[in-house]
Short mmCIF file of C-alpha atoms (C1' of nucleotides) in Angstrom, two decimals:
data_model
loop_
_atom_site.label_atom_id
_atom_site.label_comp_id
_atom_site.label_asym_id
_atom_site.label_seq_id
_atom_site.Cartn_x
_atom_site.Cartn_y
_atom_site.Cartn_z
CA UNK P 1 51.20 -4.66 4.29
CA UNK P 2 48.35 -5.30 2.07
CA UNK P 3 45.95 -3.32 3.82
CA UNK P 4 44.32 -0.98 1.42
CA UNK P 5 42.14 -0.30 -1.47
CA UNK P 6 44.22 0.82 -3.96
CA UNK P 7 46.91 -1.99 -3.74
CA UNK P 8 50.47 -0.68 -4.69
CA UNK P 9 51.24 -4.07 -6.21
CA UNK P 10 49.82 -2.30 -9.70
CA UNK P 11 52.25 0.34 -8.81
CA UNK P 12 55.01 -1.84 -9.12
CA UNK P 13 53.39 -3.76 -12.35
CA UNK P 14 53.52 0.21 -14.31
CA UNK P 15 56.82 0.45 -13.35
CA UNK P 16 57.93 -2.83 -14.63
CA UNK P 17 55.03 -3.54 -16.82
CA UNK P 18 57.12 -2.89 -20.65
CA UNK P 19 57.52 -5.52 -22.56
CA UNK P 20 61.39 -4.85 -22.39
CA UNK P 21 61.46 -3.38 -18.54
CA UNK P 22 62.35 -6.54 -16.87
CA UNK P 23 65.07 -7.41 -19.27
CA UNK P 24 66.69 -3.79 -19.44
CA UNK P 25 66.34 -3.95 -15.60
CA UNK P 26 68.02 -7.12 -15.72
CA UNK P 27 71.16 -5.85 -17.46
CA UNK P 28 71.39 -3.05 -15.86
CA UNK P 29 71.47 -4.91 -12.41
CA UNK P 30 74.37 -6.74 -14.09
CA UNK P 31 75.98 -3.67 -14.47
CA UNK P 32 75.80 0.11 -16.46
CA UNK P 33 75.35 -0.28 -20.53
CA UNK P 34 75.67 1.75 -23.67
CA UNK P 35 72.54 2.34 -25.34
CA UNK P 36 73.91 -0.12 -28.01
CA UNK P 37 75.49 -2.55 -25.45
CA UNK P 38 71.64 -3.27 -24.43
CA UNK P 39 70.39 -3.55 -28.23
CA UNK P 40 72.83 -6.34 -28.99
CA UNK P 41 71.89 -7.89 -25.16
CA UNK P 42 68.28 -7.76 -25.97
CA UNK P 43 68.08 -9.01 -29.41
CA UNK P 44 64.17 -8.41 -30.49
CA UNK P 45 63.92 -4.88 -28.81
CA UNK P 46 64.01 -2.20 -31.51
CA UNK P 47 65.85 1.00 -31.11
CA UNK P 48 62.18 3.10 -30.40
CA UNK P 49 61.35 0.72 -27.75
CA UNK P 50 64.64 0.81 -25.60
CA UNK P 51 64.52 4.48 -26.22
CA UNK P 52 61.13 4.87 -24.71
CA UNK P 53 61.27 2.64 -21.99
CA UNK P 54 64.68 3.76 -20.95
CA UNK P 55 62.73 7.15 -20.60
CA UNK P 56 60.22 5.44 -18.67
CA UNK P 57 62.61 4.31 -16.48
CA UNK P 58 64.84 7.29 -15.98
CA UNK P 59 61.40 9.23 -15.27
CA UNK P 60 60.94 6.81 -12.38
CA UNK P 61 64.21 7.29 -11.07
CA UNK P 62 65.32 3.58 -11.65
CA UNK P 63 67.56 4.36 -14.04
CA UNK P 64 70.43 6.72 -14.39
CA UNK P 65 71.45 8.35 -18.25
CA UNK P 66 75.19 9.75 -18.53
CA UNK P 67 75.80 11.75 -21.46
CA UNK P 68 79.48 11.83 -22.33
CA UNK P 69 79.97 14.64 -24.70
CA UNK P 70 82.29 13.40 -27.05
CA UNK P 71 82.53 12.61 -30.50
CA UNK P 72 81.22 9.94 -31.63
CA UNK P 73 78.65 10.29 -28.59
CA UNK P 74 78.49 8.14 -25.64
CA UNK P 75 75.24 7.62 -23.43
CA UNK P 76 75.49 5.19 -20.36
CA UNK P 77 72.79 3.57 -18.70
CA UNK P 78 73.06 2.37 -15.08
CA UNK P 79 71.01 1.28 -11.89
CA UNK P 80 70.62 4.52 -9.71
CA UNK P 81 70.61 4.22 -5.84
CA UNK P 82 67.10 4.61 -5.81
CA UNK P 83 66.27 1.86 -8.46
CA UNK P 84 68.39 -0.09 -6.32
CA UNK P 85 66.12 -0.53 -3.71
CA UNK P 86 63.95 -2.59 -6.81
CA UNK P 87 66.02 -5.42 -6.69
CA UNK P 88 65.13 -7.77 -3.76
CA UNK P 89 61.66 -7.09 -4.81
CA UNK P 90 62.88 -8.58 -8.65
CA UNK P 91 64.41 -11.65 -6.89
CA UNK P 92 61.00 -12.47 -5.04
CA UNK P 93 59.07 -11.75 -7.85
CA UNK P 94 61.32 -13.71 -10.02
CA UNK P 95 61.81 -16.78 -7.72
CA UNK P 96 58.24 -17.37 -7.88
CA UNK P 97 58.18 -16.49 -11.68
CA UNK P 98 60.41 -19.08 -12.09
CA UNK P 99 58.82 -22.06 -9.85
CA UNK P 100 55.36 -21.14 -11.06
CA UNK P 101 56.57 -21.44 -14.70
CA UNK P 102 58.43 -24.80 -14.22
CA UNK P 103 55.43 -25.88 -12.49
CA UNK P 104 53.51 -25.29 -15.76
CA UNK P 105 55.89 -27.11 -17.71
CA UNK P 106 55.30 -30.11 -15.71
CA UNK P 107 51.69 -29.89 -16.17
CA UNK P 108 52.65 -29.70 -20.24
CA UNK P 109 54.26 -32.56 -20.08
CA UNK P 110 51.96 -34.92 -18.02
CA UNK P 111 48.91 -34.75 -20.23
CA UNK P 112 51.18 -35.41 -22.84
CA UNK P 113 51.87 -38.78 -21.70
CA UNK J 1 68.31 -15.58 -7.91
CA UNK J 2 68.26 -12.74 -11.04
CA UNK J 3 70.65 -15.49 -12.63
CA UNK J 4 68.85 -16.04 -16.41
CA UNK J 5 68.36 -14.09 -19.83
CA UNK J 6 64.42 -14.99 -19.69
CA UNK J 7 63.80 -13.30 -16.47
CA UNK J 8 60.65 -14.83 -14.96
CA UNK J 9 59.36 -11.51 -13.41
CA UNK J 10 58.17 -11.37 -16.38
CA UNK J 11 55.83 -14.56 -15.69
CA UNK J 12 54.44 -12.53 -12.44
CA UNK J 13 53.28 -9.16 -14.38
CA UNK J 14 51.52 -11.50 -16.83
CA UNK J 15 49.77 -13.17 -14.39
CA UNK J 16 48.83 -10.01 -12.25
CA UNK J 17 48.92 -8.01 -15.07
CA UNK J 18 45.40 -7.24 -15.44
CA UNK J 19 44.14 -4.11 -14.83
CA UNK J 20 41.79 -5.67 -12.11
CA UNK J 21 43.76 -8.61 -11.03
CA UNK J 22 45.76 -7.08 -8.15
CA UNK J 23 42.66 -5.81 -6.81
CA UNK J 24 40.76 -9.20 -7.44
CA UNK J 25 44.09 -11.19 -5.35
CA UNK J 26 43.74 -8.73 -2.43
CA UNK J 27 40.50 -9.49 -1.94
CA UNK J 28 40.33 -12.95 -1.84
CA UNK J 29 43.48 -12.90 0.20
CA UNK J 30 41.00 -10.96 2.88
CA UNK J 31 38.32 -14.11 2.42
CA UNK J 32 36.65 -15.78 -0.09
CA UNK J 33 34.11 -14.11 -2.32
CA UNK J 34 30.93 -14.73 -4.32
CA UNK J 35 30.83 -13.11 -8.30
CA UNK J 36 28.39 -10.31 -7.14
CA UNK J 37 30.37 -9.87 -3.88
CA UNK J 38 33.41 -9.01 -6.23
CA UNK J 39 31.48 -6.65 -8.27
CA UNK J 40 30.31 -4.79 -5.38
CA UNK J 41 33.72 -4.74 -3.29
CA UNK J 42 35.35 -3.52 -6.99
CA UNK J 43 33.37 -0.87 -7.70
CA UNK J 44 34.16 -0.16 -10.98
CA UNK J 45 34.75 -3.32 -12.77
CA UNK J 46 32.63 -4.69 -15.86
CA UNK J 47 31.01 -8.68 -15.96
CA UNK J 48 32.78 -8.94 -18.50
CA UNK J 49 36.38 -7.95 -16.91
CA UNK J 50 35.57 -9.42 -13.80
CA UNK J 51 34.43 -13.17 -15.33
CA UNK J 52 37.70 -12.84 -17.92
CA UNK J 53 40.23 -11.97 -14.97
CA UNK J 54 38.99 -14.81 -12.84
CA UNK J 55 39.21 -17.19 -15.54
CA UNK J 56 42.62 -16.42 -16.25
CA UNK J 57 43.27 -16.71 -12.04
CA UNK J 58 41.51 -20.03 -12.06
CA UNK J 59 43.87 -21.13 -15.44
CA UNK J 60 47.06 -20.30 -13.59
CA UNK J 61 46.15 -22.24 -10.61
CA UNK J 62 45.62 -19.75 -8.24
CA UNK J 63 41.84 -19.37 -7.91
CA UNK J 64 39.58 -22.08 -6.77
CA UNK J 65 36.02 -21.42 -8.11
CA UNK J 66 33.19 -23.55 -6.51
CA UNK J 67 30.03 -23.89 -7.65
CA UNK J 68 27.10 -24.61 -5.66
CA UNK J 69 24.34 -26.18 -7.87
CA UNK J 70 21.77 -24.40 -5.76
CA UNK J 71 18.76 -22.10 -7.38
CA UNK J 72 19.34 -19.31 -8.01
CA UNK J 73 23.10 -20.27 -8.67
CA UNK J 74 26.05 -19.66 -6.10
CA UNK J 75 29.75 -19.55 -7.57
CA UNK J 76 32.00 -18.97 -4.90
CA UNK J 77 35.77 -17.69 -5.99
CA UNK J 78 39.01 -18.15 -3.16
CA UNK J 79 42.55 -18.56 -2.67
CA UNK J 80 44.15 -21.67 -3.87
CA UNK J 81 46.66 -23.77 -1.42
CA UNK J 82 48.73 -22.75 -4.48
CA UNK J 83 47.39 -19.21 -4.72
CA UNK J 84 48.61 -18.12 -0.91
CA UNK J 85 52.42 -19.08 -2.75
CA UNK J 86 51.09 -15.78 -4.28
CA UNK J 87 51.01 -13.40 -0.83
CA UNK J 88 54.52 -12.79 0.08
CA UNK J 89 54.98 -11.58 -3.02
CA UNK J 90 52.09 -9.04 -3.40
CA UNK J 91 53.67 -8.39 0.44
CA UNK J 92 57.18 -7.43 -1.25
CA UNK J 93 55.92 -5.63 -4.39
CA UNK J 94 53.15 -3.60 -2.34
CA UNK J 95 55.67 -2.40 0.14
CA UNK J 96 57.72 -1.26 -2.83
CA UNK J 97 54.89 0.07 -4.58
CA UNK J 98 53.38 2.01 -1.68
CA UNK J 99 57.05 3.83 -1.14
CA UNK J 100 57.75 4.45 -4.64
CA UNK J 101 53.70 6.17 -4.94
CA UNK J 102 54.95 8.11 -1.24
CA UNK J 103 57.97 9.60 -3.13
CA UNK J 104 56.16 10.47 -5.81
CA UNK J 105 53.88 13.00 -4.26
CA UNK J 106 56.42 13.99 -2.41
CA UNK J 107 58.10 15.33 -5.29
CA UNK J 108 54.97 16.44 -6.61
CA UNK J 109 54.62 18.70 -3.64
CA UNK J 110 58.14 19.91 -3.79
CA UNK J 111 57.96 21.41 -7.20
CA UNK J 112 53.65 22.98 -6.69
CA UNK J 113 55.90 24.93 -3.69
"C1'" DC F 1 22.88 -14.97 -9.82
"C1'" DG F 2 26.49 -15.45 -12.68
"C1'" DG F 3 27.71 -15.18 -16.43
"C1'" DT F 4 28.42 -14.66 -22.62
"C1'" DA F 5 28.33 -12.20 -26.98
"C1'" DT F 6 29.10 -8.32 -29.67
"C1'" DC F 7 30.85 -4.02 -30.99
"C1'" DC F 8 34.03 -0.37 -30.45
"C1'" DC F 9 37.90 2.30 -28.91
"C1'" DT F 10 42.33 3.15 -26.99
"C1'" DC F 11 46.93 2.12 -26.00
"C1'" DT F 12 51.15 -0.65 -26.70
"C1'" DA F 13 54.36 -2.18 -29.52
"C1'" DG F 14 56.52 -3.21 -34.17
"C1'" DA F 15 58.34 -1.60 -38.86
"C1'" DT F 16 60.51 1.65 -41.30
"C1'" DA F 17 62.76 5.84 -42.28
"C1'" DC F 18 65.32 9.74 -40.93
"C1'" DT F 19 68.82 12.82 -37.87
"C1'" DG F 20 72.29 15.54 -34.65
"C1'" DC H 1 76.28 6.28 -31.70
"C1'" DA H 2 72.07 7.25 -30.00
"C1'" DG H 3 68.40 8.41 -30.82
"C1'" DT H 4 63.25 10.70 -33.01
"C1'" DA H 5 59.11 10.61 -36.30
"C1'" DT H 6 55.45 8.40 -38.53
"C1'" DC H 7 52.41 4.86 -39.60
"C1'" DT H 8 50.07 0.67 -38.62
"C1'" DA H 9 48.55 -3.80 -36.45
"C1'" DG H 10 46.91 -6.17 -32.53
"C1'" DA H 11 45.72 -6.87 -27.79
"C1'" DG H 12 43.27 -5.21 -23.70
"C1'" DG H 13 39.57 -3.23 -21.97
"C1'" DG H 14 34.76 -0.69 -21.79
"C1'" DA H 15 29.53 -0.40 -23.01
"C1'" DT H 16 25.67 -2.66 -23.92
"C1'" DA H 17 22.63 -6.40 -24.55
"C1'" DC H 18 21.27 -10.99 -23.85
"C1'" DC H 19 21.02 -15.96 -21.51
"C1'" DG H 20 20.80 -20.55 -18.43
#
DNA sequence: CGGTATCCCTCTAGATACTG
DNA sequence: CAGTATCTAGAGGGATACCG
């Protein structure tokens, strides 16, 4: 499928390419979260960058925003059917993520001995 | 295999992450390459870009770079055993990538009607 | 041929403060 | 609760020039 100039892969590297994408995306695969819910799951994101890249990822239709019109108000994030479709590609992509990082761990610690 | 709070997809859009590093794997995927062959077949890529991206490639593992100590001088960059790891997942994510772009102008073409 | 070095600019992300 | 606005720092990348 890699046949072409303009490889999609750096499609899929805008998409997911936030500092905070892969870990919203993450949570949200686990299931639909409160705007808040996701700032106490990602501890270091501030409230301007969830906010933006939620946006980001609504705009790409990964990401579905329910407005509950009540007082205090409630906003629910959740995987849409579309965005879906994203996660065997996150389990490939994360599979070798995580073998090429444990690799480099091993590497770490043999020239330390 | 999504199963951890540090997701390692993370780990892949680091090390494609470069605005010239998909583009740089898909080539040497199709065969090994020379440093002016890469300039030429990436069209508009700076030295500068081209020598940094490799260098991080070669760092992770994933590009061999030979040099042949001929005159004038002949680097040649390819693949690692390590680096062809690497192609089922640029497989995955391009597939993605190329239906997500596909959608996209779809939509575009919906709302210019 | 295959690079480095330098300068500059833009874009992302963080800090902080404020709001419906 | 769920954001937006503003300012700023730092990294990534481009242009240009030079080198073994």
């Amino acid at each position: 499928m890699i046949h072409q100039r303009e490889c999609p892969v750096e499609t899929v590297i805008q998409v997911l390419g936030g500092k905070w994408k892969p870990m919203i995306l993450w949570q949200l695969i686990a299931s639909k979260q409160r705007f808040n819910d996701l700032e106490k799951l990602i501890p270091d994101v501030s409230q301007k960058m969830l906010s933006q890249h939620l946006r980001d990822l609504e705009r790409e239709g990964i990401v579905d925003r329910t407005v509950y019109p009540s007082v205090p108000p409630k906003v629910e994030y959740s995987l849409s059917e579309y965005g879906k479709t994203l996660i065997p590609v996150a389990e490939v992509m994360c599979a070798w993520g995580a073998a090429h990082n444990k690799q480099k761990n091993e590497e770490k610690e043999e020239s330390a001995s």
